[in-house]
PDB file of C-alpha atoms in Angstrom:
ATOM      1  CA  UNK A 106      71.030  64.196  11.985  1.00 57.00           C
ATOM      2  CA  UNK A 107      69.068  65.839   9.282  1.00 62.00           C
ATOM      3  CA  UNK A 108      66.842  68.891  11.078  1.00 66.00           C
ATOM      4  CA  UNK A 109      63.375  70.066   9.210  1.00 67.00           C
ATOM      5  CA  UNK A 110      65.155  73.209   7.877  1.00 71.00           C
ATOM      6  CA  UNK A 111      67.973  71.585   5.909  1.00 75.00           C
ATOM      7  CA  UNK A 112      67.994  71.038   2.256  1.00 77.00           C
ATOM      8  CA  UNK A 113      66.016  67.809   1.703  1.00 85.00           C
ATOM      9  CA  UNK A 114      68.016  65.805  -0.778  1.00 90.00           C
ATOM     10  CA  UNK A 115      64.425  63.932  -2.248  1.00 91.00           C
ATOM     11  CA  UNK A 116      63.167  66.663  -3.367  1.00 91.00           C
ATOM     12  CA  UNK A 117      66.667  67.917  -4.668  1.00 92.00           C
ATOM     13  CA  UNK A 118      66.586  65.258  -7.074  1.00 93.00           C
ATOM     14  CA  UNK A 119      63.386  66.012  -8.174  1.00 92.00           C
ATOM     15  CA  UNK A 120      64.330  69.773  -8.872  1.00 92.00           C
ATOM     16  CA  UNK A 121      67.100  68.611 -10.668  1.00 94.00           C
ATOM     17  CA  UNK A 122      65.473  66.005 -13.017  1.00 93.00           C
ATOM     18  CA  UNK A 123      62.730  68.823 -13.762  1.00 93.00           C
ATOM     19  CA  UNK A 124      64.706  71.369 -14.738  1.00 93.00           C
ATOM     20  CA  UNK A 125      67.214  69.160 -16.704  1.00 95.00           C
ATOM     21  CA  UNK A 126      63.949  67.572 -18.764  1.00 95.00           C
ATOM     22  CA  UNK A 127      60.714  69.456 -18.479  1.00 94.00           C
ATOM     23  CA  UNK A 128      57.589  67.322 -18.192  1.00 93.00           C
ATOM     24  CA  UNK A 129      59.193  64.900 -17.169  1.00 93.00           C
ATOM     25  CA  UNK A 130      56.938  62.853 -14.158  1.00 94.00           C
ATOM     26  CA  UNK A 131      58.893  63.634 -10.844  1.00 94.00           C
ATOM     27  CA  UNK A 132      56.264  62.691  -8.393  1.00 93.00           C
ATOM     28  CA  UNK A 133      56.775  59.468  -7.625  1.00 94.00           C
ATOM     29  CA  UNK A 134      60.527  60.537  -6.719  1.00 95.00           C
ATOM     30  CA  UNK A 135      59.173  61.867  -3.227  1.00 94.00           C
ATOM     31  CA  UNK A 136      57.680  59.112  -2.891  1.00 95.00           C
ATOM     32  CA  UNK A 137      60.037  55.506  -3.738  1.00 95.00           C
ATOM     33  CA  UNK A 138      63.227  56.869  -2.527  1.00 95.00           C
ATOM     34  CA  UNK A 139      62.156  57.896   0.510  1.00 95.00           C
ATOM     35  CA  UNK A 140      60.294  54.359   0.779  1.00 95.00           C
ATOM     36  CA  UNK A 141      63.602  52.826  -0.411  1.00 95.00           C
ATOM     37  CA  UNK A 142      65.463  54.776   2.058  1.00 95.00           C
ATOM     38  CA  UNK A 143      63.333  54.102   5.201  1.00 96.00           C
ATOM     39  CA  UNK A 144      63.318  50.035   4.070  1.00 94.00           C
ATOM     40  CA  UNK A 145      67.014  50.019   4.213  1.00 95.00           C
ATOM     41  CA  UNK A 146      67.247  52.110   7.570  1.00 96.00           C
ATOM     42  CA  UNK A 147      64.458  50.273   9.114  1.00 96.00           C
ATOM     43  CA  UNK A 148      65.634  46.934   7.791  1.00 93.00           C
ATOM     44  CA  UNK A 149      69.115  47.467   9.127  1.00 95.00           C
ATOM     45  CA  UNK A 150      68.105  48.415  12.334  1.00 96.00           C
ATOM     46  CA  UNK A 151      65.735  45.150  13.007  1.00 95.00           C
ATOM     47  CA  UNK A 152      69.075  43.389  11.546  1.00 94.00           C
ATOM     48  CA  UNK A 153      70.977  45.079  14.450  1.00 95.00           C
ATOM     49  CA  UNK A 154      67.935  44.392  17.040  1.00 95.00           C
ATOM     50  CA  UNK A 155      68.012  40.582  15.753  1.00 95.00           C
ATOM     51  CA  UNK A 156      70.991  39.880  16.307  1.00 95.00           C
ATOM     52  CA  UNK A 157      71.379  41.185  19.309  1.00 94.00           C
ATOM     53  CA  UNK A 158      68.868  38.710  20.446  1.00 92.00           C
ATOM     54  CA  UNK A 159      70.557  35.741  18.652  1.00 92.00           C
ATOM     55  CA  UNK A 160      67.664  35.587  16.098  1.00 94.00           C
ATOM     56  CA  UNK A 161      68.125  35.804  12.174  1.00 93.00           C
ATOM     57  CA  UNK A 162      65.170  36.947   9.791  1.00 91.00           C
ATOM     58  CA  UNK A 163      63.596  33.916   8.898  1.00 93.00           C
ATOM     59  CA  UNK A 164      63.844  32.014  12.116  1.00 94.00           C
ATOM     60  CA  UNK A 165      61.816  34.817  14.233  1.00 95.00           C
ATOM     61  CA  UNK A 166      59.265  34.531  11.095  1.00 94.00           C
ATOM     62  CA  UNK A 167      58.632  31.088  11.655  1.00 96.00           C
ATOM     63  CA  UNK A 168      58.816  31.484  15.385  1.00 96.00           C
ATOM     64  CA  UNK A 169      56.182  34.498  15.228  1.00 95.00           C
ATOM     65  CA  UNK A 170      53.724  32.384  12.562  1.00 95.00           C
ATOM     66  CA  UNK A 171      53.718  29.641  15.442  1.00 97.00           C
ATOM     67  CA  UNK A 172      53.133  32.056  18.159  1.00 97.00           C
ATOM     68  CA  UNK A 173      50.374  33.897  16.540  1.00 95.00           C
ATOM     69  CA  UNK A 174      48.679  30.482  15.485  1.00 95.00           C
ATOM     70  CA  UNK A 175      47.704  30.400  18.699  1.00 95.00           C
ATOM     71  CA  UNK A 176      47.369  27.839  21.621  1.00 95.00           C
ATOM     72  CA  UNK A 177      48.829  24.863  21.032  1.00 94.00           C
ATOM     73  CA  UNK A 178      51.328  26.968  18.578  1.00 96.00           C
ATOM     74  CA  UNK A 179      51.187  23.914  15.875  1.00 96.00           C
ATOM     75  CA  UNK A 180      51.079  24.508  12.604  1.00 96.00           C
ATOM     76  CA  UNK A 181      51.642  22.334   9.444  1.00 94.00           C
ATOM     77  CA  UNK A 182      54.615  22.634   7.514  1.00 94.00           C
ATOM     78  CA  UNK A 183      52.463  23.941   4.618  1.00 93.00           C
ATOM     79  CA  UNK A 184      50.279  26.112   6.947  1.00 94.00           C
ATOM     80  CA  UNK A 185      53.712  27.219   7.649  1.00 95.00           C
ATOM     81  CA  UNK A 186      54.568  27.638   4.473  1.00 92.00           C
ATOM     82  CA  UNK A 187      51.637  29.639   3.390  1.00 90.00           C
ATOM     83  CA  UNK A 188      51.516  32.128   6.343  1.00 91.00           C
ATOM     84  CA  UNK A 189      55.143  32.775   5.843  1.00 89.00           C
ATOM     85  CA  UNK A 190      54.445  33.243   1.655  1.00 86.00           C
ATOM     86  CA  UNK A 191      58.228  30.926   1.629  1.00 88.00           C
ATOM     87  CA  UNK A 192      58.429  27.865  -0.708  1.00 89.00           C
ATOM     88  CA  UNK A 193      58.417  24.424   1.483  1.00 89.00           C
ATOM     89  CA  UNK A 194      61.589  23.716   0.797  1.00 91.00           C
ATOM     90  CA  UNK A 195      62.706  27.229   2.564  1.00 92.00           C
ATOM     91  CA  UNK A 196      60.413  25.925   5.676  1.00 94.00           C
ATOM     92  CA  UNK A 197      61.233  22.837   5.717  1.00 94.00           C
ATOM     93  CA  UNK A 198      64.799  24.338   6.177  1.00 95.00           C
ATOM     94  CA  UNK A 199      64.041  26.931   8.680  1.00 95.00           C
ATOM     95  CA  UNK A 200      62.380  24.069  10.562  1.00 96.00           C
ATOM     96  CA  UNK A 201      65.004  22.233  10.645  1.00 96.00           C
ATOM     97  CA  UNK A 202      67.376  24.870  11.999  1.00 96.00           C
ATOM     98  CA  UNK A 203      64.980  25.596  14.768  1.00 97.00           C
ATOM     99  CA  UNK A 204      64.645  21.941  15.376  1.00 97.00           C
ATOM    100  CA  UNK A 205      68.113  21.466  15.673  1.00 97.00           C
ATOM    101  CA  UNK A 206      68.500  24.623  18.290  1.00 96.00           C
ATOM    102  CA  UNK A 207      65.610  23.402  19.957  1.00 97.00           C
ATOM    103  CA  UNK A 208      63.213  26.289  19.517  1.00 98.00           C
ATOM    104  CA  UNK A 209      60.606  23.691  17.636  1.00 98.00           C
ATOM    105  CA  UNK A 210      59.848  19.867  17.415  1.00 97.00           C
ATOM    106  CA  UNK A 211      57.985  18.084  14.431  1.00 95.00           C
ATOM    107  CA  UNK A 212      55.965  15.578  14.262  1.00 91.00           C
ATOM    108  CA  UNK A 213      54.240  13.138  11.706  1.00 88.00           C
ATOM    109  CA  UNK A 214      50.224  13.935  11.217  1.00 79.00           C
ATOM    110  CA  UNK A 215      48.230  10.903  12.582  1.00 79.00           C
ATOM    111  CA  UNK A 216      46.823   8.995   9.101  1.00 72.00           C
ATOM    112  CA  UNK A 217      47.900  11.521   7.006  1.00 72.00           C
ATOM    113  CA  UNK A 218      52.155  10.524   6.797  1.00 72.00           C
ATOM    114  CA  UNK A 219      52.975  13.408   4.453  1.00 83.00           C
ATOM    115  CA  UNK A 220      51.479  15.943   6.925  1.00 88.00           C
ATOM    116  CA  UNK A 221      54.335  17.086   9.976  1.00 91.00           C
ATOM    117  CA  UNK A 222      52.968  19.239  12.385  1.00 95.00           C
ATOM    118  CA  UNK A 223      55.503  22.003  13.936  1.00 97.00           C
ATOM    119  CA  UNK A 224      55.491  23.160  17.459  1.00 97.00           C
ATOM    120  CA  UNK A 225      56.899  25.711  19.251  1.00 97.00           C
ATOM    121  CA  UNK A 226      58.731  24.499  22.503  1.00 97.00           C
ATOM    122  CA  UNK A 227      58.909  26.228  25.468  1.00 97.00           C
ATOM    123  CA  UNK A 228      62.288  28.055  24.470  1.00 97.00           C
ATOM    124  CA  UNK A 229      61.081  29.245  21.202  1.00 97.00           C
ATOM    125  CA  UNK A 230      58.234  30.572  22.368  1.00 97.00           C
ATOM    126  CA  UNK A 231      60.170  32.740  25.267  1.00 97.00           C
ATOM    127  CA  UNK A 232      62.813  34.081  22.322  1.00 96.00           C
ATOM    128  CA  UNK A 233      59.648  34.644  20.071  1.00 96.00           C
ATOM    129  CA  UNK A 234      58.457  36.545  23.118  1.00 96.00           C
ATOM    130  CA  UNK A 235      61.003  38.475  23.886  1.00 96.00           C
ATOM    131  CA  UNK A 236      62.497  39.200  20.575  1.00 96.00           C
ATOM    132  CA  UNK A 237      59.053  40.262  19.478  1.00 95.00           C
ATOM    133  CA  UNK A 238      58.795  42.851  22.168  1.00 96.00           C
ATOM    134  CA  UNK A 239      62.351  44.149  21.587  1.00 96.00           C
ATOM    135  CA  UNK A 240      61.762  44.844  17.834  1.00 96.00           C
ATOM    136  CA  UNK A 241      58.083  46.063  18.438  1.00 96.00           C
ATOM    137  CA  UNK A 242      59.252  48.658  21.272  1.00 97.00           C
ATOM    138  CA  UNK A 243      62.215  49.590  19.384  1.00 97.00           C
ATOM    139  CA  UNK A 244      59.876  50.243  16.280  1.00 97.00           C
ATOM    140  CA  UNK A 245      57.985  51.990  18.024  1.00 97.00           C
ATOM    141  CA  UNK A 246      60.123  54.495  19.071  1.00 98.00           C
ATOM    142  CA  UNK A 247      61.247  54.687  15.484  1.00 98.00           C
ATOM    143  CA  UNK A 248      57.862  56.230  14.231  1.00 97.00           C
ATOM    144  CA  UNK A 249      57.306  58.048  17.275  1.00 97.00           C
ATOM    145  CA  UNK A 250      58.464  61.210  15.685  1.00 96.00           C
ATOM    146  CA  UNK A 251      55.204  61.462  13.938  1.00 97.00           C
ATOM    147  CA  UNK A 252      51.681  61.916  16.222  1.00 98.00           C
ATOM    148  CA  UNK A 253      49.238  58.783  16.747  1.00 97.00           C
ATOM    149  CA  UNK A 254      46.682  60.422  14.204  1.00 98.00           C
ATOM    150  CA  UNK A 255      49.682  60.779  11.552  1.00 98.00           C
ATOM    151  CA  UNK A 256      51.060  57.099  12.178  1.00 97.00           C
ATOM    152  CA  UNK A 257      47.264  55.946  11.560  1.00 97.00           C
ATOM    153  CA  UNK A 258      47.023  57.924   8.237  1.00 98.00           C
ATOM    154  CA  UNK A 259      50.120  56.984   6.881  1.00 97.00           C
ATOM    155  CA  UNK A 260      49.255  53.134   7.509  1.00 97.00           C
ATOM    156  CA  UNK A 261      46.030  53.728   5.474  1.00 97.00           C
ATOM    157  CA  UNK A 262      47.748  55.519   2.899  1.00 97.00           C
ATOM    158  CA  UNK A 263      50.729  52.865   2.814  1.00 95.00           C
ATOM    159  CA  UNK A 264      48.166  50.293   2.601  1.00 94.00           C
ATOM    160  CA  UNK A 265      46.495  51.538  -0.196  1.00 96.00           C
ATOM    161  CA  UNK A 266      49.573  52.456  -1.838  1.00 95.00           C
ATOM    162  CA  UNK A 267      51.170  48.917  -1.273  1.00 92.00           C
ATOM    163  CA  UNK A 268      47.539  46.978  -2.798  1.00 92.00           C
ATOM    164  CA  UNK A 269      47.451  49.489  -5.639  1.00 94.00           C
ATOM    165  CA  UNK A 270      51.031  48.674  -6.852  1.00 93.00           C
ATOM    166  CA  UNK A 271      50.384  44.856  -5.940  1.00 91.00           C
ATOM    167  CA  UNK A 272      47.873  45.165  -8.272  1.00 93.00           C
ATOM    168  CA  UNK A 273      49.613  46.939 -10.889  1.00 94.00           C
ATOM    169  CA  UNK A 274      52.633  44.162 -10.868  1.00 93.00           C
ATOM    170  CA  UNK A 275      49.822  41.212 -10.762  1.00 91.00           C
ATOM    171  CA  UNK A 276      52.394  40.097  -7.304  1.00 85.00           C
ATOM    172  CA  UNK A 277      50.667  39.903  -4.000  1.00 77.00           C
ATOM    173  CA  UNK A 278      53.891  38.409  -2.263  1.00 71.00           C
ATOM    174  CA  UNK A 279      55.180  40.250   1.025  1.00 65.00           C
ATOM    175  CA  UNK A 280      58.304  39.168   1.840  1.00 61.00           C
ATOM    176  CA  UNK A 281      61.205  40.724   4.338  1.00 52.00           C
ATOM    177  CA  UNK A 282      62.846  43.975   3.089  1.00 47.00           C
ATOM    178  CA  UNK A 283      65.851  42.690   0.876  1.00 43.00           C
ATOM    179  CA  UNK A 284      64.281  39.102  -0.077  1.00 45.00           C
TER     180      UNK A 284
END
């Protein structure tokens, strides 16, 4: 456990790359690493809470785009598709997994046969449920270490940050941390 007063290895780098070429920009180093370091810890630690609930990545994404749909938790496959900012073909394979464990059904849209509606059944919407609640309560916890007012201006500033470099790269994809 790394305690406030210990060296902070970030900004050791920084130091480092300062004094070994002046003028060099060093800013950004207290920034990205420690954004590369928390997206590894925090994506390893919703691996571990995942599958401890049985539940991979991409089938509690489609599970939570149903859920959040709304009542009657039907979507298209290229609603789908577009909520989840995946190709079709990657939906049309995570439907298929659920399908096949029984967490989803399709069916063909009425006068429109390339449309296939997906819908959560009753067990995928309890394991959307309660996976949901275990990885929002254990993230949670996670950022408790910094006060409500703090959590709130670091999700502004993230925000901003995140458009801004969007932006920059001309790609306004979000996918899972390692995709």
């Amino acid at each position: 456990m790394a305690s406030a007063d210990a060296p902070y290895p970030v900004q050791e780098i920084a130091d480092a790359w300062e004094r070994e070429r002046p003028g060099m920009p060093v800013s950004s180093i207290g920034i990205v690493t420690p954004l590369w370091q928390l997206a590894k810890l925090l994506g390893d630690d919703r691996r571990r809470v995942l599958a401890r609930a049985g539940v991979d990545t991409a089938t509690l994404d489609l599970l939570s785009v149903l859920r959040r749909a709304g009542t009657p938790y039907t979507l298209s496959t290229r609603e789908l598709a577009a909520r989840s900012m995946v190709t079709a073909g990657a939906i049309s394979q995570r439907v298929a997994r659920a399908e096949r464990e029984g967490l989803v059904v399709r069916r063909p849209g009425e006068g429109r046969p390339r449309t296939v509606w997906v819908e959560l059944t009753p067990a995928g919407h309890t394991l959307v449920e309660e996976t949901v609640d275990r990885v929002l309560h254990r993230e949670t916890e996670l950022v408790s270490g910094l006060k409500p007012d703090q959590q709130e201006q670091l999700a502004g500033l993230l925000k901003l940050l995140l458009q801004d470099v969007q932006t920059r790269l001309g790609d306004d994809r979000i996918t899972q941390v390692g995709e």
